[in-house]
mmCIF file of C-alpha atoms in Angstrom:
data_model
loop_
_atom_site.group_PDB
_atom_site.id
_atom_site.type_symbol
_atom_site.label_atom_id
_atom_site.label_comp_id
_atom_site.label_asym_id
_atom_site.label_seq_id
_atom_site.Cartn_x
_atom_site.Cartn_y
_atom_site.Cartn_z
ATOM 1 C CA MET A 26 11.535 10.145 -27.758
ATOM 2 C CA THR A 27 9.832 10.739 -24.421
ATOM 3 C CA ALA A 28 11.038 8.554 -21.560
ATOM 4 C CA PRO A 29 8.365 6.227 -20.163
ATOM 5 C CA VAL A 30 6.890 6.859 -16.721
ATOM 6 C CA LEU A 31 8.467 4.324 -14.414
ATOM 7 C CA ALA A 32 6.708 2.909 -11.354
ATOM 8 C CA PRO A 33 8.401 0.887 -8.625
ATOM 9 C CA GLY A 34 8.243 -2.845 -9.160
ATOM 10 C CA HIS A 35 9.285 -5.547 -6.739
ATOM 11 C CA ILE A 36 12.494 -5.506 -4.690
ATOM 12 C CA GLY A 37 14.967 -8.402 -4.789
ATOM 13 C CA LEU A 38 17.073 -9.073 -1.704
ATOM 14 C CA ASN A 39 19.956 -11.517 -1.267
ATOM 15 C CA VAL A 40 19.652 -13.541 1.936
ATOM 16 C CA THR A 41 21.774 -16.192 3.637
ATOM 17 C CA ASP A 42 18.962 -18.444 4.913
ATOM 18 C CA LEU A 43 15.779 -18.413 2.845
ATOM 19 C CA ASP A 44 13.592 -20.211 5.389
ATOM 20 C CA ARG A 45 14.601 -17.819 8.182
ATOM 21 C CA SER A 46 14.034 -14.764 5.969
ATOM 22 C CA VAL A 47 10.661 -15.941 4.656
ATOM 23 C CA SER A 48 9.538 -16.523 8.242
ATOM 24 C CA PHE A 49 10.750 -13.062 9.287
ATOM 25 C CA TYR A 50 9.074 -11.162 6.431
ATOM 26 C CA ARG A 51 5.823 -13.074 6.905
ATOM 27 C CA ARG A 52 5.687 -12.687 10.687
ATOM 28 C CA ALA A 53 7.135 -9.172 10.951
ATOM 29 C CA LEU A 54 5.561 -7.489 7.928
ATOM 30 C CA GLY A 55 2.599 -9.708 7.096
ATOM 31 C CA PHE A 56 3.700 -10.783 3.625
ATOM 32 C CA GLU A 57 2.191 -13.854 1.992
ATOM 33 C CA GLN A 58 4.419 -16.345 0.205
ATOM 34 C CA LEU A 59 3.251 -16.246 -3.406
ATOM 35 C CA GLY A 60 5.692 -18.815 -4.743
ATOM 36 C CA ALA A 61 9.094 -20.413 -4.343
ATOM 37 C CA GLY A 62 11.618 -22.362 -6.337
ATOM 38 C CA GLY A 63 15.188 -23.448 -6.845
ATOM 39 C CA GLU A 64 17.071 -26.147 -5.053
ATOM 40 C CA GLY A 65 20.032 -26.641 -2.772
ATOM 41 C CA ALA A 66 21.936 -23.466 -2.016
ATOM 42 C CA GLN A 67 20.148 -21.455 -4.732
ATOM 43 C CA ARG A 68 16.531 -21.003 -3.784
ATOM 44 C CA PHE A 69 14.102 -18.102 -3.968
ATOM 45 C CA ALA A 70 10.717 -17.011 -2.637
ATOM 46 C CA PHE A 71 8.186 -14.502 -3.930
ATOM 47 C CA LEU A 72 6.455 -12.454 -1.208
ATOM 48 C CA GLY A 73 3.591 -10.006 -1.496
ATOM 49 C CA ARG A 74 -0.049 -9.290 -0.749
ATOM 50 C CA ASP A 75 -3.259 -9.988 -2.590
ATOM 51 C CA GLY A 76 -1.339 -11.757 -5.353
ATOM 52 C CA GLN A 77 0.884 -8.699 -5.988
ATOM 53 C CA LEU A 78 4.617 -9.418 -5.862
ATOM 54 C CA GLN A 79 6.535 -6.982 -3.640
ATOM 55 C CA VAL A 80 9.724 -8.712 -2.471
ATOM 56 C CA THR A 81 11.764 -11.561 -3.884
ATOM 57 C CA LEU A 82 14.227 -13.234 -1.532
ATOM 58 C CA TRP A 83 17.238 -14.899 -3.161
ATOM 59 C CA GLN A 84 19.280 -17.374 -1.101
ATOM 60 C CA GLN A 85 22.695 -16.785 -2.650
ATOM 61 C CA SER A 86 24.709 -14.876 -0.055
ATOM 62 C CA ASP A 87 27.126 -15.948 2.625
ATOM 63 C CA GLY A 88 27.906 -12.616 4.291
ATOM 64 C CA GLU A 89 26.049 -9.864 6.112
ATOM 65 C CA PHE A 90 24.602 -6.643 4.724
ATOM 66 C CA SER A 91 27.058 -3.756 4.908
ATOM 67 C CA ALA A 92 26.185 -0.080 4.936
ATOM 68 C CA LYS A 93 29.820 0.599 4.021
ATOM 69 C CA THR A 94 29.638 -0.809 0.494
ATOM 70 C CA PRO A 95 27.777 0.600 -2.524
ATOM 71 C CA GLY A 96 24.291 -0.750 -3.100
ATOM 72 C CA LEU A 97 21.033 -0.763 -1.224
ATOM 73 C CA HIS A 98 20.865 1.837 1.555
ATOM 74 C CA HIS A 99 17.577 0.695 3.059
ATOM 75 C CA LEU A 100 14.198 -0.637 2.033
ATOM 76 C CA SER A 101 11.142 1.387 3.022
ATOM 77 C CA PHE A 102 7.515 0.316 3.259
ATOM 78 C CA GLN A 103 4.686 2.864 3.512
ATOM 79 C CA VAL A 104 1.504 2.317 5.503
ATOM 80 C CA ASP A 105 -1.470 4.664 5.826
ATOM 81 C CA THR A 106 -1.307 5.671 9.506
ATOM 82 C CA ILE A 107 1.074 6.015 12.444
ATOM 83 C CA GLU A 108 -1.154 3.530 14.275
ATOM 84 C CA GLN A 109 -0.274 0.953 11.610
ATOM 85 C CA VAL A 110 3.426 1.783 12.090
ATOM 86 C CA ARG A 111 3.007 1.151 15.819
ATOM 87 C CA ALA A 112 1.252 -2.165 15.129
ATOM 88 C CA VAL A 113 4.247 -3.297 13.048
ATOM 89 C CA GLU A 114 6.551 -2.073 15.831
ATOM 90 C CA THR A 115 4.691 -4.287 18.326
ATOM 91 C CA ALA A 116 5.047 -7.326 16.051
ATOM 92 C CA LEU A 117 8.759 -6.612 15.629
ATOM 93 C CA LYS A 118 9.291 -6.275 19.377
ATOM 94 C CA ASP A 119 7.670 -9.691 19.842
ATOM 95 C CA LEU A 120 10.355 -11.025 17.452
ATOM 96 C CA ASP A 121 13.187 -9.286 19.388
ATOM 97 C CA VAL A 122 14.167 -7.248 16.330
ATOM 98 C CA ALA A 123 16.940 -4.647 16.687
ATOM 99 C CA PHE A 124 15.751 -1.050 16.186
ATOM 100 C CA ALA A 125 17.891 1.914 15.137
ATOM 101 C CA HIS A 126 15.807 4.328 17.255
ATOM 102 C CA ASP A 127 13.487 3.983 20.223
ATOM 103 C CA GLY A 128 9.939 4.037 18.864
ATOM 104 C CA VAL A 129 8.447 6.125 16.084
ATOM 105 C CA VAL A 130 10.646 8.996 14.919
ATOM 106 C CA ALA A 131 9.990 11.857 12.504
ATOM 107 C CA HIS A 132 11.781 11.963 9.155
ATOM 108 C CA GLY A 133 13.228 15.354 10.145
ATOM 109 C CA GLU A 134 12.545 18.312 12.420
ATOM 110 C CA GLY A 135 9.017 19.554 11.796
ATOM 111 C CA ALA A 136 8.159 16.660 9.454
ATOM 112 C CA ALA A 137 4.734 15.077 9.632
ATOM 113 C CA SER A 138 6.013 11.792 8.200
ATOM 114 C CA GLY A 139 7.877 9.274 10.292
ATOM 115 C CA GLY A 140 8.265 5.665 11.199
ATOM 116 C CA ILE A 141 10.401 2.920 12.642
ATOM 117 C CA PHE A 142 13.847 1.782 11.518
ATOM 118 C CA PHE A 143 15.142 -1.757 12.082
ATOM 119 C CA ILE A 144 17.132 -4.612 10.546
ATOM 120 C CA ASP A 145 16.195 -8.000 9.133
ATOM 121 C CA PRO A 146 18.015 -11.273 10.008
ATOM 122 C CA ASP A 147 20.789 -10.493 7.480
ATOM 123 C CA GLY A 148 21.289 -6.932 8.730
ATOM 124 C CA ILE A 149 19.382 -5.318 5.830
ATOM 125 C CA ARG A 150 18.098 -1.935 6.991
ATOM 126 C CA LEU A 151 14.315 -1.557 6.807
ATOM 127 C CA GLU A 152 11.803 1.195 7.466
ATOM 128 C CA VAL A 153 8.032 1.242 7.934
ATOM 129 C CA TYR A 154 6.570 4.735 7.826
ATOM 130 C CA ALA A 155 3.407 6.768 7.468
ATOM 131 C CA PRO A 156 3.178 10.055 5.532
ATOM 132 C CA SER A 157 1.641 11.861 8.508
ATOM 133 C CA GLY A 158 1.095 11.513 12.249
ATOM 134 C CA ALA A 159 4.693 11.860 13.465
ATOM 135 C CA GLU A 160 4.554 15.604 14.108
ATOM 136 C CA ARG A 161 5.290 15.193 17.819
ATOM 137 C CA ALA A 162 7.904 12.434 17.433
ATOM 138 C CA PRO A 163 11.598 13.178 17.926
ATOM 139 C CA ALA A 164 13.856 13.713 14.903
ATOM 140 C CA PRO A 165 17.150 11.933 15.744
ATOM 141 C CA SER A 166 19.094 13.544 12.870
ATOM 142 C CA GLY A 167 17.684 17.047 13.315
ATOM 143 C CA ALA A 168 16.899 18.640 9.962
ATOM 144 C CA ALA A 169 18.703 15.866 8.034
ATOM 145 C CA PRO A 170 16.566 12.917 6.862
ATOM 146 C CA THR A 171 16.323 10.366 9.665
ATOM 147 C CA CYS A 172 16.164 7.560 7.107
ATOM 148 C CA GLY A 173 19.530 8.586 5.688
ATOM 149 C CA PHE A 174 21.732 8.041 8.700
ATOM 150 C CA PHE A 175 20.859 4.865 10.489
#
């Protein structure tokens, strides 16, 4: 039997404060809230664009994201141009978001792709990148993938 071709679906993230996280993902990344449900300490929200689900936020955590435990390394979002990456960077700066690097960085020495690396309110590592346009940007990890070591 031939394995089916798999395409990425939506991403589910555990968060500590659903209202805070919904506000962040809407304001920082422009997501629309497509739906919500649950009650009390177990609530959820569906986020996306144009009716297409991309991220589900689950309020069911009481800690902070840790890069030292197995699981999600980071969540990456692709845009078409470096200018769009810079527009997201501006929105994030207005929200006083913590960045891993100063400005747009290349994915590695000589790479055309690059982006910005930052954290959400629960410390989840995020990336917004473009496949080209970062040729002149610094590569903080040298030849190693920048997205791997932040």
